[in-house]
Amino acid sequence: EPLNRLLLTGAAGALGKILRDSLKPYAKTLRLSDVAPMAQAAAGEEVVACNLADKQAVDALVAGCDAIVHMGGVSVERPFEEILEANIKGVFHIYEGARRHGVKRVVFASSNHVIGFHEQGQVIDADCVKRPDGYYGLSKSYGEDLSRFYFDRYGIETACMRIGSSFPEPKDRRMLITWLSSRDLTELIRCCLFAPKLGHTIVYGMSANRDQWWDNSKAAHLGFHPQDTSEIFRTKVETQPMLDAADPALKYQGGAFVKMGPFEP
Ligand code: 15L
């Protein structure tokens, strides 16, 4: 049974563009938002320009939706001030809108950068200590805590997807482990939207890759079973030159994000 109206934020982004098509079967109406320009609305779509930092605009955006897939915001490491507006204020505005308008379920695009300072090769699960690797990771960590609060206080259910690397292909050796195909991303979101009981769930977003750092056993109630694997790209990726063994991008799960910034003028 499809949802009546599903809100997708970040619809002009790389993943948003894919989800605009792939989430279509799951809602009678898909409401699409972004600050960046979007293709005009097709049948079954509503296109709404919205800056996540604008509380009133987000409130109007959320009104009338049954569920939210929150992909919007800055998706890479940037100066704190930018992250503050789009991600930290943005996620607060989304949840305030959800509370005010009675939206009961959110799927939040969190990131592996919430746990980026865990060492590569260590296996961690949903209950591991958070070790954000920058302002971006910190903003996703805040979103996870905020969503936990809105569940405990108001019963709004959330899945925090700690997405690994969702690109058409893994770009380097690390991404052989962190890669999430767009098909598996769509299936993960479908599981989060329709699981009978979601509560507040942390789930790692990776495909069925050969080597894994993330244990999803605590998200088994979602029934998410990835179909794809990075193995088909291994030969191609392994022709790349090796990084210097002392490079922190090779030591930590967050890869190159752990050495970005601090953005001094
Ligand atoms: C992310 O959170 C970013 O949005 C994406 O651009 C990738 O860099 C990814 O993480 C990653 O860790 O590979």
Short mmCIF file of C-alpha atoms and ligand atoms in Angstrom, two decimals:
data_model
loop_
_atom_site.label_atom_id
_atom_site.label_comp_id
_atom_site.label_asym_id
_atom_site.label_seq_id
_atom_site.Cartn_x
_atom_site.Cartn_y
_atom_site.Cartn_z
CA GLU A 1 0.00 0.00 0.00
CA PRO A 2 1.77 3.20 -1.15
CA LEU A 3 2.01 6.28 1.05
CA ASN A 4 -0.26 9.17 0.23
CA ARG A 5 2.35 11.94 0.11
CA LEU A 6 6.09 11.37 0.65
CA LEU A 7 8.50 14.29 1.01
CA LEU A 8 11.99 13.88 -0.49
CA THR A 9 14.42 16.66 0.45
CA GLY A 10 17.65 17.14 -1.49
CA ALA A 11 15.86 16.11 -4.68
CA ALA A 12 18.36 17.97 -6.90
CA GLY A 13 21.34 16.14 -5.37
CA ALA A 14 23.13 13.14 -6.82
CA LEU A 15 21.15 10.65 -4.72
CA GLY A 16 17.98 12.76 -4.76
CA LYS A 17 17.82 12.61 -8.56
CA ILE A 18 18.02 8.82 -8.45
CA LEU A 19 15.46 8.54 -5.66
CA ARG A 20 13.08 10.86 -7.48
CA ASP A 21 12.55 7.99 -9.93
CA SER A 22 13.12 4.97 -7.73
CA LEU A 23 10.85 6.01 -4.84
CA LYS A 24 7.96 6.80 -7.17
CA PRO A 25 6.17 3.44 -6.69
CA TYR A 26 6.01 3.99 -2.93
CA ALA A 27 3.86 7.12 -2.83
CA LYS A 28 0.82 8.42 -4.69
CA THR A 29 2.42 11.86 -4.60
CA LEU A 30 6.13 12.56 -4.24
CA ARG A 31 6.86 16.08 -2.97
CA LEU A 32 10.37 17.09 -4.04
CA SER A 33 12.38 19.90 -2.50
CA ASP A 34 15.81 21.50 -2.86
CA VAL A 35 17.46 24.93 -2.87
CA ALA A 36 19.03 24.11 -6.23
CA PRO A 37 16.95 24.04 -9.43
CA MET A 38 14.94 20.87 -10.12
CA ALA A 39 13.28 19.51 -13.25
CA GLN A 40 9.62 20.50 -13.41
CA ALA A 41 6.96 18.34 -11.81
CA ALA A 42 5.77 15.25 -13.70
CA ALA A 43 2.51 13.45 -12.94
CA GLY A 44 2.44 12.36 -9.30
CA GLU A 45 5.08 14.93 -8.32
CA GLU A 46 5.10 18.29 -6.53
CA VAL A 47 8.24 20.42 -6.84
CA VAL A 48 8.83 22.92 -4.03
CA ALA A 49 11.91 25.16 -3.86
CA CYS A 50 12.96 25.36 -0.21
CA ASN A 51 15.95 26.47 1.82
CA LEU A 52 16.30 24.15 4.82
CA ALA A 53 17.60 27.07 6.91
CA ASP A 54 14.22 28.84 6.54
CA LYS A 55 12.01 27.55 9.35
CA GLN A 56 8.71 28.83 7.96
CA ALA A 57 9.42 27.47 4.51
CA VAL A 58 10.27 24.03 5.91
CA ASP A 59 7.12 24.07 8.04
CA ALA A 60 5.00 24.63 4.93
CA LEU A 61 7.01 22.00 3.04
CA VAL A 62 6.32 19.29 5.60
CA ALA A 63 2.58 20.04 5.96
CA GLY A 64 0.42 17.31 4.45
CA CYS A 65 3.14 14.64 4.13
CA ASP A 66 2.89 11.13 5.66
CA ALA A 67 6.63 10.50 5.78
CA ILE A 68 9.90 12.25 5.01
CA VAL A 69 13.09 11.03 3.34
CA HIS A 70 15.57 13.70 4.40
CA MET A 71 18.48 13.67 1.94
CA GLY A 72 18.88 17.48 1.91
CA GLY A 73 21.78 19.55 3.22
CA VAL A 74 25.50 19.83 2.58
CA SER A 75 26.92 16.37 1.76
CA VAL A 76 30.66 16.98 2.10
CA GLU A 77 33.05 18.62 4.55
CA ARG A 78 32.62 22.41 4.49
CA PRO A 79 33.19 25.37 6.86
CA PHE A 80 31.07 25.15 10.01
CA GLU A 81 28.89 28.14 9.12
CA GLU A 82 27.60 26.44 5.97
CA ILE A 83 26.99 23.16 7.77
CA LEU A 84 25.19 25.00 10.55
CA GLU A 85 22.59 26.50 8.21
CA ALA A 86 21.83 23.59 5.90
CA ASN A 87 22.40 20.59 8.16
CA ILE A 88 22.05 21.56 11.81
CA LYS A 89 19.28 24.15 11.51
CA GLY A 90 17.88 22.19 8.57
CA VAL A 91 17.38 18.94 10.43
CA PHE A 92 15.85 20.81 13.38
CA HIS A 93 13.37 22.49 11.06
CA ILE A 94 12.43 19.16 9.50
CA TYR A 95 11.66 17.62 12.90
CA GLU A 96 9.80 20.68 14.15
CA GLY A 97 7.68 20.50 11.00
CA ALA A 98 7.13 16.78 11.56
CA ARG A 99 6.03 17.39 15.15
CA ARG A 100 3.72 20.27 14.27
CA HIS A 101 2.09 18.46 11.35
CA GLY A 102 1.90 14.97 12.83
CA VAL A 103 4.39 13.25 10.49
CA LYS A 104 5.21 9.98 12.23
CA ARG A 105 8.18 8.64 10.28
CA VAL A 106 11.46 10.05 8.92
CA VAL A 107 14.27 8.37 7.01
CA PHE A 108 17.38 10.46 7.68
CA ALA A 109 20.46 10.39 5.46
CA SER A 110 23.14 10.14 8.10
CA SER A 111 26.67 9.20 7.12
CA ASN A 112 29.62 6.96 7.90
CA HIS A 113 31.38 10.22 8.85
CA VAL A 114 29.53 10.03 12.20
CA ILE A 115 31.92 7.16 13.01
CA GLY A 116 34.78 8.23 10.72
CA PHE A 117 37.50 8.15 13.38
CA HIS A 118 37.07 4.44 14.08
CA GLU A 119 39.99 2.58 12.56
CA GLN A 120 39.65 0.74 9.29
CA GLY A 121 39.35 -3.01 9.78
CA GLN A 122 37.52 -2.70 13.12
CA VAL A 123 33.95 -3.96 13.06
CA ILE A 124 31.44 -1.65 14.72
CA ASP A 125 27.67 -1.79 15.13
CA ALA A 126 24.79 0.58 15.86
CA ASP A 127 25.84 1.01 19.50
CA CYS A 128 29.47 1.96 18.95
CA VAL A 129 30.67 5.30 20.27
CA LYS A 130 30.26 8.09 17.73
CA ARG A 131 33.55 9.51 16.47
CA PRO A 132 32.69 12.20 13.90
CA ASP A 133 35.49 13.14 11.53
CA GLY A 134 34.61 16.79 10.83
CA TYR A 135 31.89 19.44 10.90
CA TYR A 136 29.89 17.44 8.37
CA GLY A 137 30.09 14.27 10.48
CA LEU A 138 29.26 16.31 13.58
CA SER A 139 26.12 17.66 11.91
CA LYS A 140 24.99 14.12 11.06
CA SER A 141 25.74 13.07 14.64
CA TYR A 142 23.54 15.96 15.81
CA GLY A 143 20.79 14.79 13.45
CA GLU A 144 20.99 11.30 14.94
CA ASP A 145 20.71 12.69 18.49
CA LEU A 146 17.94 15.08 17.52
CA SER A 147 15.92 12.28 15.92
CA ARG A 148 16.41 10.16 19.05
CA PHE A 149 15.01 13.05 21.10
CA TYR A 150 11.98 13.47 18.82
CA PHE A 151 11.32 9.72 19.16
CA ASP A 152 11.65 9.65 22.94
CA ARG A 153 9.65 12.83 23.44
CA TYR A 154 7.10 12.75 20.60
CA GLY A 155 7.15 9.19 19.24
CA ILE A 156 8.31 10.22 15.76
CA GLU A 157 10.07 7.17 14.33
CA THR A 158 13.37 7.55 12.46
CA ALA A 159 15.85 5.41 10.61
CA CYS A 160 19.30 6.99 10.58
CA MET A 161 21.04 5.55 7.52
CA ARG A 162 24.80 5.79 8.03
CA ILE A 163 25.39 5.74 4.29
CA GLY A 164 28.82 4.57 3.18
CA SER A 165 29.72 5.64 -0.38
CA SER A 166 26.74 5.75 -2.72
CA PHE A 167 28.18 6.41 -6.16
CA PRO A 168 27.67 4.61 -9.47
CA GLU A 169 30.98 2.79 -8.82
CA PRO A 170 33.45 2.61 -5.93
CA LYS A 171 36.18 5.18 -6.66
CA ASP A 172 38.99 3.71 -4.54
CA ARG A 173 39.98 0.77 -2.33
CA ARG A 174 38.12 2.12 0.70
CA MET A 175 34.91 2.32 -1.29
CA LEU A 176 35.13 -1.39 -2.10
CA ILE A 177 34.16 -1.75 1.57
CA THR A 178 31.86 1.28 1.98
CA TRP A 179 30.04 1.13 -1.39
CA LEU A 180 26.21 1.24 -1.52
CA SER A 181 24.54 0.76 -4.89
CA SER A 182 21.57 2.93 -5.77
CA ARG A 183 19.39 -0.17 -5.98
CA ASP A 184 20.36 -1.16 -2.43
CA LEU A 185 19.88 2.44 -1.23
CA THR A 186 16.35 2.43 -2.62
CA GLU A 187 15.61 -0.93 -1.03
CA LEU A 188 16.98 0.28 2.31
CA ILE A 189 14.70 3.33 2.21
CA ARG A 190 11.73 1.15 1.26
CA CYS A 191 12.43 -1.10 4.26
CA CYS A 192 12.66 1.94 6.56
CA LEU A 193 9.41 3.43 5.23
CA PHE A 194 7.35 0.26 5.54
CA ALA A 195 8.82 -1.68 8.50
CA PRO A 196 5.88 -2.31 10.87
CA LYS A 197 7.88 -1.03 13.83
CA LEU A 198 10.82 1.30 13.22
CA GLY A 199 11.34 3.01 16.55
CA HIS A 200 14.70 4.77 16.39
CA THR A 201 17.02 2.65 14.30
CA ILE A 202 20.63 3.16 13.25
CA VAL A 203 21.47 1.25 10.08
CA TYR A 204 24.65 1.21 8.01
CA GLY A 205 24.11 1.72 4.30
CA MET A 206 26.41 -0.62 2.40
CA SER A 207 25.89 -3.25 -0.27
CA ALA A 208 26.75 -6.94 0.22
CA ASN A 209 30.46 -6.19 -0.18
CA ARG A 210 33.11 -8.86 0.47
CA ASP A 211 34.88 -6.98 3.28
CA GLN A 212 32.80 -5.17 5.89
CA TRP A 213 33.46 -2.84 8.83
CA TRP A 214 29.79 -2.45 9.81
CA ASP A 215 27.55 -4.94 11.57
CA ASN A 216 23.84 -4.37 10.90
CA SER A 217 22.56 -7.09 13.25
CA LYS A 218 20.82 -4.49 15.44
CA ALA A 219 18.78 -3.33 12.42
CA ALA A 220 17.58 -6.85 11.49
CA HIS A 221 13.94 -5.81 12.11
CA LEU A 222 14.13 -3.68 8.94
CA GLY A 223 14.47 -6.80 6.79
CA PHE A 224 17.08 -5.08 4.61
CA HIS A 225 19.00 -7.54 2.42
CA PRO A 226 21.38 -5.85 -0.05
CA GLN A 227 21.61 -7.43 -3.52
CA ASP A 228 24.69 -5.80 -5.00
CA THR A 229 28.41 -6.12 -4.30
CA SER A 230 31.48 -4.03 -5.05
CA GLU A 231 33.34 -7.20 -6.13
CA ILE A 232 32.54 -6.53 -9.79
CA PHE A 233 34.68 -3.36 -9.58
CA ARG A 234 37.62 -4.83 -7.66
CA THR A 235 39.99 -5.46 -10.56
CA LYS A 236 39.46 -1.95 -11.91
CA VAL A 237 39.90 -0.27 -8.51
CA GLU A 238 42.99 -2.31 -7.62
CA THR A 239 44.91 -0.96 -10.62
CA GLN A 240 45.06 2.39 -8.79
CA PRO A 241 48.36 3.29 -7.09
CA MET A 242 48.54 2.56 -3.35
CA LEU A 243 48.35 5.49 -0.91
CA ASP A 244 51.28 6.19 1.39
CA ALA A 245 50.82 3.81 4.36
CA ALA A 246 51.19 6.73 6.80
CA ASP A 247 48.27 8.63 5.23
CA PRO A 248 45.47 9.03 7.82
CA ALA A 249 42.97 8.47 4.98
CA LEU A 250 44.16 4.85 5.06
CA LYS A 251 43.95 4.48 8.82
CA TYR A 252 40.41 5.65 9.56
CA GLN A 253 37.02 4.56 8.27
CA GLY A 254 36.15 8.12 7.19
CA GLY A 255 39.01 8.08 4.67
CA ALA A 256 40.09 11.49 3.33
CA PHE A 257 37.39 13.31 5.35
CA VAL A 258 39.53 12.86 8.50
CA LYS A 259 42.14 15.30 7.15
CA MET A 260 39.94 18.04 5.66
CA GLY A 261 39.72 21.53 7.09
CA PRO A 262 40.02 23.45 9.35
CA PHE A 263 39.15 26.07 6.68
CA GLU A 264 41.05 29.09 7.94
CA PRO A 265 40.83 32.14 5.66
C1 15L B 1 29.55 11.05 2.50
O1 15L B 1 28.90 11.24 3.52
C2 15L B 1 29.50 11.99 1.36
O2 15L B 1 28.22 12.55 1.20
C3 15L B 1 29.93 11.37 0.06
O3 15L B 1 30.22 12.42 -0.84
C4 15L B 1 31.12 10.42 0.19
O4 15L B 1 32.27 11.13 0.38
C5 15L B 1 30.88 9.42 1.30
O5 15L B 1 30.45 10.02 2.48
C6 15L B 1 32.08 8.56 1.62
O6 15L B 1 32.47 8.49 2.78
O7 15L B 1 32.61 7.92 0.71
#
